[in-house]
Short mmCIF file of C-alpha atoms in Angstrom, two decimals:
data_model
loop_
_atom_site.label_atom_id
_atom_site.label_comp_id
_atom_site.label_asym_id
_atom_site.label_seq_id
_atom_site.Cartn_x
_atom_site.Cartn_y
_atom_site.Cartn_z
CA UNK Z 1170 23.89 16.27 -46.94
CA UNK Z 1171 26.40 19.09 -47.17
CA UNK Z 1172 23.93 21.13 -49.15
CA UNK Z 1173 21.11 20.39 -46.67
CA UNK Z 1174 23.36 21.39 -43.74
CA UNK Z 1175 24.46 24.60 -45.49
CA UNK Z 1176 20.82 25.56 -46.24
CA UNK Z 1177 19.80 24.76 -42.62
CA UNK Z 1178 17.35 22.13 -43.91
CA UNK Z 1179 18.85 19.76 -41.37
CA UNK Z 1180 21.29 20.06 -38.50
CA UNK Z 1181 24.34 17.94 -37.81
CA UNK Z 1182 22.73 16.90 -34.49
CA UNK Z 1183 19.70 15.66 -36.37
CA UNK Z 1184 21.84 13.69 -38.79
CA UNK Z 1185 23.83 12.31 -35.85
CA UNK Z 1186 20.66 11.19 -34.06
CA UNK Z 1187 19.35 9.47 -37.15
CA UNK Z 1188 22.58 7.61 -37.96
CA UNK Z 1189 23.18 6.64 -34.34
CA UNK Z 1190 19.70 5.03 -34.18
CA UNK Z 1191 20.49 3.08 -37.32
CA UNK Z 1192 23.83 1.96 -35.94
CA UNK Z 1193 22.16 0.80 -32.68
CA UNK Z 1194 19.62 -1.29 -34.54
CA UNK Z 1195 20.51 -2.22 -38.14
CA UNK Z 1196 24.32 -1.86 -37.64
CA UNK Z 1197 24.38 -4.11 -34.59
CA UNK Z 1198 22.10 -6.67 -36.26
CA UNK Z 1199 24.77 -7.06 -38.92
CA UNK Z 1200 27.63 -7.25 -36.33
CA UNK Z 1201 29.13 -4.15 -37.92
CA UNK Z 1202 29.62 -2.01 -34.83
CA UNK Z 1203 32.68 -2.30 -32.59
CA UNK Z 1204 31.84 0.67 -30.41
CA UNK Z 1205 29.59 3.75 -30.60
CA UNK Z 1206 31.20 7.10 -29.90
CA UNK Z 1207 27.91 8.76 -28.98
CA UNK Z 1208 29.07 11.39 -26.47
CA UNK Z 1209 31.88 12.51 -28.85
CA UNK Z 1210 29.52 12.53 -31.77
CA UNK Z 1211 27.01 14.85 -30.16
CA UNK Z 1212 29.78 17.15 -28.91
CA UNK Z 1213 31.22 17.35 -32.49
CA UNK Z 1214 27.78 17.77 -34.08
CA UNK Z 1215 26.86 20.60 -31.70
CA UNK Z 1216 30.11 22.33 -32.54
CA UNK Z 1217 29.51 21.82 -36.29
CA UNK Z 1218 26.08 23.44 -35.98
CA UNK Z 1219 27.46 26.39 -34.09
CA UNK Z 1220 30.41 27.20 -36.30
CA UNK Z 1221 30.67 28.05 -39.99
CA UNK Z 1222 31.72 25.20 -42.23
CA UNK Z 1223 35.02 25.34 -44.06
CA UNK Z 1224 34.75 21.93 -45.68
CA UNK Z 1225 32.18 19.82 -47.51
CA UNK Z 1226 32.56 17.30 -44.69
CA UNK Z 1227 31.56 19.83 -42.02
CA UNK Z 1228 28.88 18.24 -39.88
CA UNK Z 1229 28.80 14.95 -41.87
CA UNK Z 1230 28.70 11.83 -39.64
CA UNK Z 1231 31.18 9.00 -40.36
CA UNK Z 1232 32.70 5.82 -38.89
CA UNK Z 1233 36.17 4.32 -38.96
CA UNK Z 1234 37.55 0.78 -39.03
CA UNK Z 1235 38.53 -0.17 -35.51
CA UNK Z 1236 42.26 -0.30 -36.30
CA UNK Z 1237 42.54 3.51 -36.19
CA UNK Z 1238 43.56 5.08 -32.86
CA UNK Z 1239 40.91 7.33 -31.33
CA UNK Z 1240 41.85 9.28 -28.20
CA UNK Z 1241 40.32 7.80 -25.08
CA UNK Z 1242 38.09 5.34 -27.01
CA UNK Z 1243 38.80 1.63 -27.26
CA UNK Z 1244 40.68 0.47 -30.40
CA UNK Z 1245 40.46 -3.27 -30.34
CA UNK Z 1246 41.68 -4.21 -33.84
CA UNK Z 1247 38.77 -6.66 -34.08
CA UNK Z 1248 40.58 -8.95 -31.68
CA UNK Z 1249 39.33 -10.52 -28.40
CA UNK Z 1250 42.97 -10.38 -27.30
CA UNK Z 1251 42.95 -6.54 -27.46
CA UNK Z 1252 39.55 -6.00 -25.76
CA UNK Z 1253 40.91 -3.42 -23.29
CA UNK Z 1254 43.24 -1.57 -25.68
CA UNK Z 1255 43.06 2.22 -25.73
CA UNK Z 1256 45.32 4.98 -27.04
CA UNK Z 1257 45.77 8.54 -25.75
CA UNK Z 1258 45.97 10.15 -29.18
CA UNK Z 1259 44.10 10.25 -32.54
CA UNK Z 1260 45.45 8.65 -35.67
CA UNK Z 1261 46.26 11.25 -38.34
CA UNK Z 1262 43.32 10.28 -40.50
CA UNK Z 1263 40.86 10.70 -37.61
CA UNK Z 1264 42.39 14.03 -36.64
CA UNK Z 1265 42.16 15.31 -40.26
CA UNK Z 1266 38.53 14.41 -40.47
CA UNK Z 1267 37.82 16.03 -37.08
CA UNK Z 1268 39.66 19.15 -38.30
CA UNK Z 1269 37.41 19.11 -41.40
CA UNK Z 1270 34.35 19.22 -39.08
CA UNK Z 1271 33.20 15.69 -39.64
CA UNK Z 1272 31.40 13.84 -36.83
CA UNK Z 1273 32.74 10.48 -35.58
CA UNK Z 1274 29.83 8.12 -34.79
CA UNK Z 1275 31.47 4.75 -34.28
CA UNK Z 1276 34.40 2.41 -34.48
CA UNK Z 1277 33.44 -0.22 -37.06
CA UNK Z 1278 34.02 -3.95 -36.77
CA UNK Z 1279 36.70 -5.72 -38.73
CA UNK Z 1280 38.39 -9.08 -39.14
CA UNK Z 1281 40.73 -9.61 -36.16
CA UNK Z 1282 44.18 -8.11 -36.80
CA UNK Z 1283 43.03 -7.22 -40.34
CA UNK Z 1284 43.09 -10.77 -41.46
CA UNK Z 1285 46.73 -11.61 -40.82
CA UNK Z 1286 47.53 -15.29 -40.33
CA UNK Z 1287 45.27 -16.35 -43.22
CA UNK Z 1288 41.81 -16.58 -41.64
CA UNK Z 1289 39.36 -19.06 -43.04
CA UNK Z 1290 35.98 -18.08 -41.49
CA UNK Z 1291 33.78 -14.99 -41.38
CA UNK Z 1292 33.60 -15.48 -37.64
CA UNK Z 1293 37.18 -14.32 -37.20
CA UNK Z 1294 36.11 -11.16 -35.46
CA UNK Z 1295 35.42 -10.11 -31.88
CA UNK Z 1296 31.71 -9.43 -32.67
CA UNK Z 1297 31.18 -12.51 -34.83
CA UNK Z 1298 30.68 -12.58 -38.60
CA UNK Z 1299 29.82 -9.21 -40.12
CA UNK Z 1300 26.82 -9.68 -42.42
CA UNK Z 1301 26.21 -8.30 -45.87
CA UNK Z 1302 23.99 -5.24 -46.09
CA UNK Z 1303 21.90 -7.06 -48.70
CA UNK Z 1304 21.46 -10.55 -47.08
CA UNK Z 1305 22.23 -11.62 -43.49
CA UNK Z 1306 23.13 -15.09 -44.73
CA UNK Z 1307 26.08 -13.60 -46.62
CA UNK Z 1308 29.42 -12.27 -45.47
CA UNK Z 1309 30.13 -8.50 -45.58
CA UNK Z 1310 33.69 -9.16 -46.73
CA UNK Z 1311 37.01 -8.58 -45.12
CA UNK Z 1312 38.81 -7.19 -43.44
CA UNK Z 1313 37.01 -3.80 -43.52
CA UNK Z 1314 33.70 -5.62 -42.95
CA UNK Z 1315 31.96 -3.02 -40.79
CA UNK Z 1316 33.04 -0.15 -43.01
CA UNK Z 1317 31.42 -1.74 -46.07
CA UNK Z 1318 28.23 -2.91 -44.35
CA UNK Z 1319 27.48 0.32 -42.45
CA UNK Z 1320 28.09 2.47 -45.49
CA UNK Z 1321 25.75 0.44 -47.63
CA UNK Z 1322 23.13 0.20 -44.86
CA UNK Z 1323 22.97 3.97 -44.49
CA UNK Z 1324 24.31 3.82 -40.91
CA UNK Z 1325 27.06 6.36 -41.66
CA UNK Z 1326 27.59 9.08 -44.19
CA UNK Z 1327 30.91 7.48 -45.13
CA UNK Z 1328 33.54 5.26 -43.59
CA UNK Z 1329 37.25 4.62 -43.55
CA UNK Z 1330 38.76 1.21 -44.25
CA UNK Z 1331 42.16 -0.25 -44.79
CA UNK Z 1332 43.61 -2.56 -47.45
CA UNK Z 1333 46.70 -4.69 -47.52
CA UNK Z 1334 45.53 -7.13 -50.27
CA UNK Z 1335 41.83 -6.62 -50.99
CA UNK Z 1336 40.35 -5.28 -47.70
CA UNK Z 1337 38.67 -2.23 -49.28
CA UNK Z 1338 37.82 -3.75 -52.59
CA UNK Z 1339 36.16 -6.81 -51.01
CA UNK Z 1340 33.63 -5.20 -48.65
CA UNK Z 1341 32.79 -2.55 -51.29
CA UNK Z 1342 32.00 -5.30 -53.80
CA UNK Z 1343 30.12 -7.46 -51.34
CA UNK Z 1344 27.97 -4.57 -50.00
CA UNK Z 1345 27.34 -2.63 -53.18
CA UNK Z 1346 29.16 0.55 -52.19
CA UNK Z 1347 32.14 2.39 -53.70
CA UNK Z 1348 35.58 1.99 -52.14
CA UNK Z 1349 38.74 3.95 -53.02
CA UNK Z 1350 42.15 2.31 -52.38
CA UNK Z 1351 44.65 5.15 -52.96
CA UNK Z 1352 48.25 4.90 -54.05
CA UNK Z 1353 50.52 3.42 -51.40
CA UNK Z 1354 51.71 6.31 -49.16
CA UNK Z 1355 48.94 8.69 -50.29
CA UNK Z 1356 47.22 8.64 -46.78
CA UNK Z 1357 49.13 8.63 -43.47
CA UNK Z 1358 49.01 5.49 -41.48
CA UNK Z 1359 50.10 7.10 -38.24
CA UNK Z 1360 47.91 5.65 -35.48
CA UNK Z 1361 46.73 2.70 -37.63
CA UNK Z 1362 47.39 -0.85 -36.70
CA UNK Z 1363 50.19 -2.28 -38.87
CA UNK Z 1364 49.68 -5.57 -40.61
CA UNK Z 1365 52.25 -5.10 -43.37
CA UNK Z 1366 54.30 -1.92 -43.40
CA UNK Z 1367 55.12 -2.07 -47.06
CA UNK Z 1368 51.56 -2.90 -48.33
CA UNK Z 1369 49.03 -1.28 -45.90
CA UNK Z 1370 46.84 1.53 -47.35
CA UNK Z 1371 43.89 3.53 -45.89
CA UNK Z 1372 40.94 4.78 -47.91
CA UNK Z 1373 37.24 5.75 -47.94
CA UNK Z 1374 34.10 3.66 -48.51
CA UNK Z 1375 31.19 5.80 -49.74
CA UNK Z 1376 27.95 5.59 -51.67
CA UNK Z 1377 29.54 7.00 -54.85
CA UNK Z 1378 32.80 7.79 -56.64
CA UNK Z 1379 32.08 11.52 -56.16
CA UNK Z 1380 31.91 11.11 -52.34
CA UNK Z 1381 35.05 9.00 -52.35
CA UNK Z 1382 36.94 11.80 -54.07
CA UNK Z 1383 35.71 14.34 -51.51
CA UNK Z 1384 36.81 12.18 -48.61
CA UNK Z 1385 40.18 11.25 -50.13
CA UNK Z 1386 41.01 14.94 -50.62
CA UNK Z 1387 40.35 15.52 -46.95
CA UNK Z 1388 42.59 12.67 -45.71
CA UNK Z 1389 45.46 12.63 -48.21
CA UNK Z 1390 48.79 14.40 -47.76
CA UNK Z 1391 52.31 14.11 -46.30
CA UNK Z 1392 52.65 13.49 -42.58
CA UNK Z 1393 55.94 13.89 -40.65
CA UNK Z 1394 54.66 11.14 -38.29
CA UNK Z 1395 54.65 8.67 -41.22
CA UNK Z 1396 57.80 8.66 -43.25
CA UNK Z 1397 56.22 6.57 -46.01
CA UNK Z 1398 53.70 9.27 -47.03
CA UNK Z 1399 54.01 10.78 -50.47
CA UNK Z 1400 55.06 14.36 -51.00
CA UNK Z 1401 53.34 14.58 -54.41
CA UNK Z 1402 50.06 16.50 -54.07
CA UNK Z 1403 46.83 14.67 -54.83
CA UNK Z 1404 45.20 15.98 -57.97
CA UNK Z 1405 41.71 14.55 -58.77
CA UNK Z 1406 40.93 16.87 -61.62
CA UNK Z 1407 40.27 15.15 -65.00
CA UNK Z 1408 43.22 15.61 -67.27
CA UNK Z 1409 43.50 15.13 -71.06
CA UNK Z 1410 41.37 12.87 -73.30
CA UNK Z 1411 39.29 10.04 -71.92
CA UNK Z 1412 41.51 7.28 -70.50
CA UNK Z 1413 41.93 4.13 -72.55
CA UNK Z 1414 40.66 1.10 -70.57
CA UNK Z 1415 42.70 -2.09 -70.45
CA UNK Z 1416 40.81 -5.43 -70.33
CA UNK Z 1417 42.35 -8.64 -68.93
CA UNK Z 1418 41.45 -12.09 -70.16
CA UNK Z 1419 38.61 -12.85 -67.76
CA UNK Z 1420 37.55 -16.47 -67.14
CA UNK Z 1421 33.82 -16.01 -66.82
CA UNK Z 1422 32.85 -19.35 -68.39
CA UNK Z 1423 35.36 -21.35 -66.38
CA UNK Z 1424 34.11 -19.71 -63.23
CA UNK Z 1425 30.46 -20.22 -64.24
CA UNK Z 1426 30.05 -16.47 -63.65
CA UNK Z 1427 27.22 -15.67 -66.03
CA UNK Z 1428 25.79 -12.85 -63.89
CA UNK Z 1429 29.21 -11.26 -63.63
CA UNK Z 1430 29.86 -11.63 -67.31
CA UNK Z 1431 26.57 -9.86 -68.14
CA UNK Z 1432 27.32 -7.02 -65.68
CA UNK Z 1433 30.85 -6.70 -66.96
CA UNK Z 1434 29.71 -6.43 -70.57
CA UNK Z 1435 27.07 -3.86 -69.62
CA UNK Z 1436 29.76 -1.63 -67.99
CA UNK Z 1437 31.78 -1.74 -71.21
CA UNK Z 1438 28.71 -0.89 -73.27
CA UNK Z 1439 27.94 2.14 -71.10
CA UNK Z 1440 31.53 3.38 -71.13
CA UNK Z 1441 32.04 2.84 -74.89
CA UNK Z 1442 28.93 4.88 -75.58
CA UNK Z 1443 30.64 7.70 -73.71
CA UNK Z 1444 33.69 7.44 -75.99
CA UNK Z 1445 35.95 5.30 -73.93
CA UNK Z 1446 38.25 2.98 -75.98
CA UNK Z 1447 39.51 -0.37 -74.75
CA UNK Z 1448 42.58 -2.53 -75.38
CA UNK Z 1449 43.51 -6.09 -74.36
CA UNK Z 1450 46.34 -6.17 -71.83
CA UNK Z 1451 48.16 -8.75 -69.75
CA UNK Z 1452 50.68 -8.64 -66.90
CA UNK Z 1453 54.10 -10.36 -67.21
CA UNK Z 1454 53.80 -13.88 -65.89
CA UNK Z 1455 55.22 -13.64 -62.40
CA UNK Z 1456 54.18 -15.06 -58.97
CA UNK Z 1457 52.77 -11.79 -57.66
CA UNK Z 1458 50.35 -13.34 -55.20
CA UNK Z 1459 52.97 -15.64 -53.73
CA UNK Z 1460 55.18 -12.65 -53.09
CA UNK Z 1461 52.31 -10.68 -51.42
CA UNK Z 1462 51.48 -13.68 -49.13
CA UNK Z 1463 55.10 -14.03 -48.07
CA UNK Z 1464 55.56 -10.33 -47.40
CA UNK Z 1465 52.26 -10.10 -45.40
CA UNK Z 1466 53.16 -13.19 -43.36
CA UNK Z 1467 56.63 -11.98 -42.51
CA UNK Z 1468 55.83 -8.41 -41.73
CA UNK Z 1469 52.56 -9.31 -39.95
CA UNK Z 1470 54.40 -11.72 -37.65
CA UNK Z 1471 56.96 -9.08 -36.90
CA UNK Z 1472 54.37 -6.39 -36.24
CA UNK Z 1473 52.46 -8.59 -33.79
CA UNK Z 1474 55.36 -10.72 -32.42
CA UNK Z 1475 54.82 -9.79 -28.77
CA UNK Z 1476 51.11 -10.61 -29.02
CA UNK Z 1477 51.76 -13.91 -30.83
CA UNK Z 1478 54.20 -14.96 -28.08
CA UNK Z 1479 51.97 -13.64 -25.32
CA UNK Z 1480 49.21 -15.06 -23.10
CA UNK Z 1481 46.26 -13.63 -25.07
CA UNK Z 1482 47.19 -15.02 -28.50
CA UNK Z 1483 44.98 -18.07 -28.13
CA UNK Z 1484 41.97 -15.83 -27.67
CA UNK Z 1485 41.77 -15.19 -31.42
CA UNK Z 1486 38.50 -16.52 -32.80
CA UNK Z 1487 39.85 -18.50 -35.80
CA UNK Z 1488 42.19 -21.38 -35.14
CA UNK Z 1489 43.54 -20.96 -38.69
CA UNK Z 1490 44.77 -17.48 -37.76
CA UNK Z 1491 46.43 -18.82 -34.63
CA UNK Z 1492 48.24 -21.43 -36.66
CA UNK Z 1493 48.99 -18.97 -39.44
CA UNK Z 1494 50.54 -16.31 -37.22
CA UNK Z 1495 52.55 -18.95 -35.33
CA UNK Z 1496 53.89 -20.37 -38.59
CA UNK Z 1497 54.63 -16.91 -39.91
CA UNK Z 1498 57.11 -16.38 -37.08
CA UNK Z 1499 59.25 -19.05 -38.87
CA UNK Z 1500 59.37 -17.38 -42.24
CA UNK Z 1501 62.97 -17.49 -43.36
CA UNK Z 1502 64.80 -14.28 -44.26
CA UNK Z 1503 65.86 -15.80 -47.55
CA UNK Z 1504 62.19 -16.33 -48.46
CA UNK Z 1505 61.25 -12.73 -47.46
CA UNK Z 1506 64.12 -11.36 -49.46
CA UNK Z 1507 63.05 -13.43 -52.47
CA UNK Z 1508 59.60 -11.81 -52.27
CA UNK Z 1509 61.13 -8.37 -52.07
CA UNK Z 1510 63.37 -9.04 -55.06
CA UNK Z 1511 60.31 -10.33 -56.93
CA UNK Z 1512 58.67 -7.03 -56.07
CA UNK Z 1513 61.42 -5.22 -57.91
CA UNK Z 1514 61.08 -7.54 -60.89
CA UNK Z 1515 57.32 -6.94 -60.79
CA UNK Z 1516 57.95 -3.35 -61.82
CA UNK Z 1517 57.87 -4.88 -65.31
CA UNK Z 1518 54.11 -4.90 -64.87
CA UNK Z 1519 54.12 -1.15 -65.37
CA UNK Z 1520 54.51 -1.97 -69.07
CA UNK Z 1521 50.74 -2.40 -69.20
CA UNK Z 1522 50.41 1.36 -69.00
CA UNK Z 1523 52.02 1.62 -72.44
CA UNK Z 1524 48.80 0.15 -73.87
CA UNK Z 1525 46.14 1.70 -71.54
CA UNK Z 1526 45.51 4.27 -68.88
CA UNK Z 1527 43.58 2.06 -66.48
CA UNK Z 1528 42.34 -1.53 -66.18
CA UNK Z 1529 38.77 -2.62 -65.67
CA UNK Z 1530 38.18 -6.05 -64.11
CA UNK Z 1531 35.51 -7.67 -61.87
CA UNK Z 1532 36.37 -7.34 -58.18
CA UNK Z 1533 35.03 -10.93 -57.83
CA UNK Z 1534 33.29 -13.25 -60.19
CA UNK Z 1535 30.45 -13.65 -57.80
CA UNK Z 1536 28.35 -11.99 -55.07
CA UNK Z 1537 29.16 -12.28 -51.39
CA UNK Z 1538 29.76 -15.75 -50.08
CA UNK Z 1539 27.90 -17.48 -47.19
CA UNK Z 1540 28.77 -16.20 -43.70
CA UNK Z 1541 28.43 -19.57 -42.02
CA UNK Z 1542 30.82 -21.68 -44.10
CA UNK Z 1543 34.68 -21.86 -44.21
CA UNK Z 1544 36.16 -20.02 -47.10
CA UNK Z 1545 37.96 -23.08 -48.43
CA UNK Z 1546 34.47 -24.53 -49.18
CA UNK Z 1547 33.14 -21.30 -50.88
CA UNK Z 1548 36.41 -19.89 -52.08
CA UNK Z 1549 36.62 -16.10 -52.77
CA UNK Z 1550 37.25 -15.96 -56.52
CA UNK Z 1551 38.76 -12.56 -57.32
CA UNK Z 1552 38.47 -11.21 -60.83
CA UNK Z 1553 41.55 -10.24 -62.80
CA UNK Z 1554 44.77 -10.50 -60.86
CA UNK Z 1555 45.06 -8.15 -57.90
CA UNK Z 1556 48.59 -9.23 -57.02
CA UNK Z 1557 50.43 -6.64 -59.16
CA UNK Z 1558 48.25 -3.72 -58.11
CA UNK Z 1559 48.74 -4.32 -54.39
CA UNK Z 1560 52.31 -5.35 -54.68
CA UNK Z 1561 53.21 -2.15 -56.55
CA UNK Z 1562 50.91 0.15 -54.64
CA UNK Z 1563 48.63 1.15 -57.53
CA UNK Z 1564 45.30 2.88 -56.73
CA UNK Z 1565 41.97 1.22 -57.45
CA UNK Z 1566 38.26 2.01 -57.07
CA UNK Z 1567 35.70 -0.72 -56.49
CA UNK Z 1568 32.08 -0.01 -57.39
CA UNK Z 1569 28.80 -1.91 -57.95
CA UNK Z 1570 28.13 -3.09 -61.50
CA UNK Z 1571 25.13 -5.49 -61.21
CA UNK Z 1572 23.39 -8.06 -59.15
CA UNK Z 1573 23.34 -11.81 -58.72
CA UNK Z 1574 20.21 -13.25 -57.14
CA UNK Z 1575 19.50 -10.08 -55.18
CA UNK Z 1576 23.07 -9.29 -53.99
CA UNK Z 1577 25.47 -6.84 -55.63
CA UNK Z 1578 28.45 -7.70 -57.86
CA UNK Z 1579 31.45 -5.33 -57.90
CA UNK Z 1580 33.95 -4.19 -60.44
CA UNK Z 1581 37.12 -2.20 -60.12
CA UNK Z 1582 39.18 0.34 -61.97
CA UNK Z 1583 42.90 0.05 -61.39
CA UNK Z 1584 45.26 2.88 -62.40
CA UNK Z 1585 49.02 3.61 -62.34
CA UNK Z 1586 50.61 4.95 -59.17
CA UNK Z 1587 49.60 8.58 -58.37
CA UNK Z 1588 46.72 8.53 -60.87
CA UNK Z 1589 43.72 8.30 -58.56
CA UNK Z 1590 42.14 10.89 -60.88
CA UNK Z 1591 41.79 8.22 -63.58
CA UNK Z 1592 39.91 5.89 -61.21
CA UNK Z 1593 37.59 8.66 -60.15
CA UNK Z 1594 36.94 9.90 -63.70
CA UNK Z 1595 35.97 6.50 -65.18
CA UNK Z 1596 33.74 5.38 -62.26
CA UNK Z 1597 32.11 8.75 -61.98
CA UNK Z 1598 31.23 8.68 -65.68
CA UNK Z 1599 29.83 5.22 -65.28
CA UNK Z 1600 27.75 6.15 -62.24
CA UNK Z 1601 26.40 9.20 -64.03
CA UNK Z 1602 25.01 6.82 -66.58
CA UNK Z 1603 23.81 3.94 -64.32
CA UNK Z 1604 21.92 3.53 -61.12
CA UNK Z 1605 23.56 0.50 -59.37
CA UNK Z 1606 25.23 2.82 -56.76
CA UNK Z 1607 21.80 4.32 -55.98
CA UNK Z 1608 20.08 1.08 -55.18
CA UNK Z 1609 19.62 0.28 -51.47
CA UNK Z 1610 19.16 -2.92 -49.49
CA UNK Z 1611 15.62 -3.45 -48.09
#
């Protein structure tokens, strides 16, 4: 698109018109659109067409998860209890993309309050269940549901999502697009709804690894408005020999995941043909996921305490979230501090990087799950163990690796902190020698 815009083969206004039409039809059919920003989009597109571009993103239409503040436009956090919420400023990430000349088309739907409180149904969203780009009977994943669905459906050029514990990886996997979860602190969270201050990350969902790298370069960097941002400069250039890929002990047979096993082995075949070496690795045996759950519950309850104690709390769609948030107010300080101490002990997991430069694992052992059934009846079975990578703020890139009965299966490359370049390099090499990221839903 950037090349077509530069060559005047298409205008930003034409792209904006096309994408808005798809958002109004296909996007809304999938419950993926929180609010269109049509007037702003045409204003920005007109300006992009009339001014010289200084960025690859100049004139490219995009959407953002509806937890990012957008000046004068509703930011509802996916929650019926925040239906009239609006901010008078842009989040840093929205402002950076605007400064790059990108065109904001829409706020994209999400699981209410980014899934805090342990939701149990896909319907836990103001607009109802967001549906997979490939099959309307399936869920688009959470909590960045709309970001994953609209990107895969070709309703936006790219989108922005957030992840606390799987919310970029999941919709990328379920919709067959590529999602980039950067190192914790790589992207400013100023103006983003907080679920868990010490775990929240923001990142792009795109059609390819290459596009993810372009968007991440535009949004990364320190921000005086967010004291947790990193001062180390992002460097996505490939460095040194090909990274060695670590492989976990995956339980394909126990999970009856034959399609995932086949896709997983195919990825390894393709990468090994390109000269990538592999090594078996394992994390130290620690209760990573239990620590993540405790931290999310405690910090989420603190972040939303006034809402939980207020009159609109009962308006949340999922009764499990209502109960979960209420119970989270009672998390004991001693338990939260145990989780934070475990986090320090979990640094032992960095020992895996002595044996490899990144880890390849399925994102899930299966395709997207049904949108009309509680999760405890169709449990989301994540591949590998995502606890250490989220707990320690490591970057990861999720990408399509195959199909199961017509719907995509996702894998992910996890790398050490600050080594987003490794994720990009491996997935880009795979995508240059495969076509799963080029396939489109009907």
